[in-house]
Amino acid sequence: MSHRAQPIRRRKAATVAGFLALAFVSLSGCSNPGAVTCDEYAAQSRTEKSATQKGLLEAHDLEPNAMGNALGVSQAINSYCGMTGIKDKEAAKKNGSNPLDKAVDWSAKQW
């Protein structure tokens, strides 16, 4: 192996390691959707918000495809975070640093 090949391999290894670390951090944020704060939720796209809502329902053993559950969790989060739910990536007007798990009384099994 030439001397030139060693730095290239190190850069490739560092790039792969960096990518894997970034992927891990991204995936680890998804492991607990209830820990997402209102500010983080507000900054999400509609697709991301939908995935967060679905994850919350699943984490609490609620059927995510039931219309009542989907609407209920969406309305509860919007109310708790002070959002209209109409805009994509709107600012949370209240409870910005609080987790979404506090937005809902999870003792009910459906809306």
PDB file of C-alpha atoms in Angstrom:
ATOM      1  CA  MET A   1       0.000   0.000   0.000  1.00  0.00           C
ATOM      2  CA  SER A   2       1.362   3.409  -0.929  1.00  0.00           C
ATOM      3  CA  HIS A   3       1.691   6.340   1.421  1.00  0.00           C
ATOM      4  CA  ARG A   4      -0.960   8.226  -0.562  1.00  0.00           C
ATOM      5  CA  ALA A   5      -3.601   5.532  -0.074  1.00  0.00           C
ATOM      6  CA  GLN A   6      -3.452   5.738   3.743  1.00  0.00           C
ATOM      7  CA  PRO A   7      -4.814   9.323   4.099  1.00  0.00           C
ATOM      8  CA  ILE A   8      -7.583   8.583   1.577  1.00  0.00           C
ATOM      9  CA  ARG A   9      -8.645   5.492   3.506  1.00  0.00           C
ATOM     10  CA  ARG A  10      -8.603   7.450   6.759  1.00  0.00           C
ATOM     11  CA  ARG A  11     -10.800  10.160   5.242  1.00  0.00           C
ATOM     12  CA  LYS A  12     -13.207   7.549   3.919  1.00  0.00           C
ATOM     13  CA  ALA A  13     -13.333   5.857   7.311  1.00  0.00           C
ATOM     14  CA  ALA A  14     -13.876   9.201   9.037  1.00  0.00           C
ATOM     15  CA  THR A  15     -16.634  10.081   6.563  1.00  0.00           C
ATOM     16  CA  VAL A  16     -18.384   6.751   7.120  1.00  0.00           C
ATOM     17  CA  ALA A  17     -18.026   7.078  10.893  1.00  0.00           C
ATOM     18  CA  GLY A  18     -19.458  10.599  10.771  1.00  0.00           C
ATOM     19  CA  PHE A  19     -22.387   9.453   8.657  1.00  0.00           C
ATOM     20  CA  LEU A  20     -23.129   6.570  11.017  1.00  0.00           C
ATOM     21  CA  ALA A  21     -22.969   8.887  14.043  1.00  0.00           C
ATOM     22  CA  LEU A  22     -25.381  11.312  12.376  1.00  0.00           C
ATOM     23  CA  ALA A  23     -27.734   8.482  11.448  1.00  0.00           C
ATOM     24  CA  PHE A  24     -27.642   7.192  15.028  1.00  0.00           C
ATOM     25  CA  VAL A  25     -28.459  10.620  16.469  1.00  0.00           C
ATOM     26  CA  SER A  26     -31.321  11.047  13.987  1.00  0.00           C
ATOM     27  CA  LEU A  27     -32.779   7.641  14.757  1.00  0.00           C
ATOM     28  CA  SER A  28     -32.332   7.969  18.489  1.00  0.00           C
ATOM     29  CA  GLY A  29     -34.498  11.107  18.423  1.00  0.00           C
ATOM     30  CA  CYS A  30     -37.307   9.010  16.964  1.00  0.00           C
ATOM     31  CA  SER A  31     -37.152   6.391  19.709  1.00  0.00           C
ATOM     32  CA  ASN A  32     -39.231   8.490  22.104  1.00  0.00           C
ATOM     33  CA  PRO A  33     -41.666  10.787  20.304  1.00  0.00           C
ATOM     34  CA  GLY A  34     -43.051  11.904  23.666  1.00  0.00           C
ATOM     35  CA  ALA A  35     -39.728  13.576  24.449  1.00  0.00           C
ATOM     36  CA  VAL A  36     -40.061  15.886  21.431  1.00  0.00           C
ATOM     37  CA  THR A  37     -40.645  19.428  22.697  1.00  0.00           C
ATOM     38  CA  CYS A  38     -43.266  21.828  21.386  1.00  0.00           C
ATOM     39  CA  ASP A  39     -40.525  23.926  19.763  1.00  0.00           C
ATOM     40  CA  GLU A  40     -39.071  20.864  18.021  1.00  0.00           C
ATOM     41  CA  TYR A  41     -42.517  19.709  16.938  1.00  0.00           C
ATOM     42  CA  ALA A  42     -43.428  23.167  15.625  1.00  0.00           C
ATOM     43  CA  ALA A  43     -40.298  23.183  13.438  1.00  0.00           C
ATOM     44  CA  GLN A  44     -41.224  19.875  11.793  1.00  0.00           C
ATOM     45  CA  SER A  45     -42.773  19.538   8.353  1.00  0.00           C
ATOM     46  CA  ARG A  46     -46.316  18.186   8.119  1.00  0.00           C
ATOM     47  CA  THR A  47     -44.949  14.758   7.226  1.00  0.00           C
ATOM     48  CA  GLU A  48     -42.665  14.780  10.271  1.00  0.00           C
ATOM     49  CA  LYS A  49     -45.497  15.978  12.534  1.00  0.00           C
ATOM     50  CA  SER A  50     -47.691  13.161  11.284  1.00  0.00           C
ATOM     51  CA  ALA A  51     -44.946  10.633  12.032  1.00  0.00           C
ATOM     52  CA  THR A  52     -44.466  12.115  15.517  1.00  0.00           C
ATOM     53  CA  GLN A  53     -48.197  11.917  16.216  1.00  0.00           C
ATOM     54  CA  LYS A  54     -48.320   8.320  14.993  1.00  0.00           C
ATOM     55  CA  GLY A  55     -45.310   7.478  17.160  1.00  0.00           C
ATOM     56  CA  LEU A  56     -46.964   9.023  20.219  1.00  0.00           C
ATOM     57  CA  LEU A  57     -50.125   7.003  19.700  1.00  0.00           C
ATOM     58  CA  GLU A  58     -48.162   3.785  19.169  1.00  0.00           C
ATOM     59  CA  ALA A  59     -45.987   4.474  22.226  1.00  0.00           C
ATOM     60  CA  HIS A  60     -49.156   4.639  24.320  1.00  0.00           C
ATOM     61  CA  ASP A  61     -50.739   1.553  22.731  1.00  0.00           C
ATOM     62  CA  LEU A  62     -53.372   3.544  20.859  1.00  0.00           C
ATOM     63  CA  GLU A  63     -54.409   2.748  17.288  1.00  0.00           C
ATOM     64  CA  PRO A  64     -52.677   5.388  15.118  1.00  0.00           C
ATOM     65  CA  ASN A  65     -54.960   4.770  12.132  1.00  0.00           C
ATOM     66  CA  ALA A  66     -58.183   5.418  14.076  1.00  0.00           C
ATOM     67  CA  MET A  67     -59.504   8.791  12.914  1.00  0.00           C
ATOM     68  CA  GLY A  68     -60.566   9.832  16.421  1.00  0.00           C
ATOM     69  CA  ASN A  69     -57.104   9.115  17.821  1.00  0.00           C
ATOM     70  CA  ALA A  70     -55.335  10.931  14.991  1.00  0.00           C
ATOM     71  CA  LEU A  71     -57.556  14.014  15.299  1.00  0.00           C
ATOM     72  CA  GLY A  72     -57.497  13.935  19.092  1.00  0.00           C
ATOM     73  CA  VAL A  73     -53.735  13.823  19.447  1.00  0.00           C
ATOM     74  CA  SER A  74     -53.305  16.493  16.773  1.00  0.00           C
ATOM     75  CA  GLN A  75     -55.758  18.848  18.492  1.00  0.00           C
ATOM     76  CA  ALA A  76     -54.286  18.156  21.933  1.00  0.00           C
ATOM     77  CA  ILE A  77     -50.747  18.916  20.740  1.00  0.00           C
ATOM     78  CA  ASN A  78     -51.814  22.056  18.863  1.00  0.00           C
ATOM     79  CA  SER A  79     -53.684  23.340  21.915  1.00  0.00           C
ATOM     80  CA  TYR A  80     -50.845  22.486  24.322  1.00  0.00           C
ATOM     81  CA  CYS A  81     -48.196  24.071  22.096  1.00  0.00           C
ATOM     82  CA  GLY A  82     -50.325  27.103  21.168  1.00  0.00           C
ATOM     83  CA  MET A  83     -50.384  26.303  17.460  1.00  0.00           C
ATOM     84  CA  THR A  84     -53.132  26.512  14.852  1.00  0.00           C
ATOM     85  CA  GLY A  85     -52.088  23.333  13.082  1.00  0.00           C
ATOM     86  CA  ILE A  86     -52.775  24.983   9.752  1.00  0.00           C
ATOM     87  CA  LYS A  87     -49.288  26.228   8.922  1.00  0.00           C
ATOM     88  CA  ASP A  88     -46.292  24.099   8.077  1.00  0.00           C
ATOM     89  CA  LYS A  89     -43.446  24.805  10.512  1.00  0.00           C
ATOM     90  CA  GLU A  90     -45.198  27.396  12.671  1.00  0.00           C
ATOM     91  CA  ALA A  91     -43.820  28.570  16.011  1.00  0.00           C
ATOM     92  CA  ALA A  92     -45.030  27.145  19.290  1.00  0.00           C
ATOM     93  CA  LYS A  93     -46.590  29.968  21.298  1.00  0.00           C
ATOM     94  CA  LYS A  94     -46.549  28.126  24.635  1.00  0.00           C
ATOM     95  CA  ASN A  95     -44.845  25.181  26.380  1.00  0.00           C
ATOM     96  CA  GLY A  96     -41.923  25.479  23.941  1.00  0.00           C
ATOM     97  CA  SER A  97     -39.425  23.447  25.951  1.00  0.00           C
ATOM     98  CA  ASN A  98     -41.950  20.974  27.369  1.00  0.00           C
ATOM     99  CA  PRO A  99     -42.272  17.455  25.956  1.00  0.00           C
ATOM    100  CA  LEU A 100     -45.331  16.451  23.936  1.00  0.00           C
ATOM    101  CA  ASP A 101     -46.093  13.617  26.358  1.00  0.00           C
ATOM    102  CA  LYS A 102     -47.502  16.280  28.701  1.00  0.00           C
ATOM    103  CA  ALA A 103     -50.005  17.421  26.043  1.00  0.00           C
ATOM    104  CA  VAL A 104     -52.346  14.480  26.474  1.00  0.00           C
ATOM    105  CA  ASP A 105     -54.029  12.547  29.258  1.00  0.00           C
ATOM    106  CA  TRP A 106     -52.759   9.146  28.160  1.00  0.00           C
ATOM    107  CA  SER A 107     -54.993   7.210  30.568  1.00  0.00           C
ATOM    108  CA  ALA A 108     -57.822   7.178  27.971  1.00  0.00           C
ATOM    109  CA  LYS A 109     -57.617   4.400  25.400  1.00  0.00           C
ATOM    110  CA  GLN A 110     -59.181   6.405  22.577  1.00  0.00           C
ATOM    111  CA  TRP A 111     -60.770   9.732  21.754  1.00  0.00           C
TER     112      TRP A 111
END
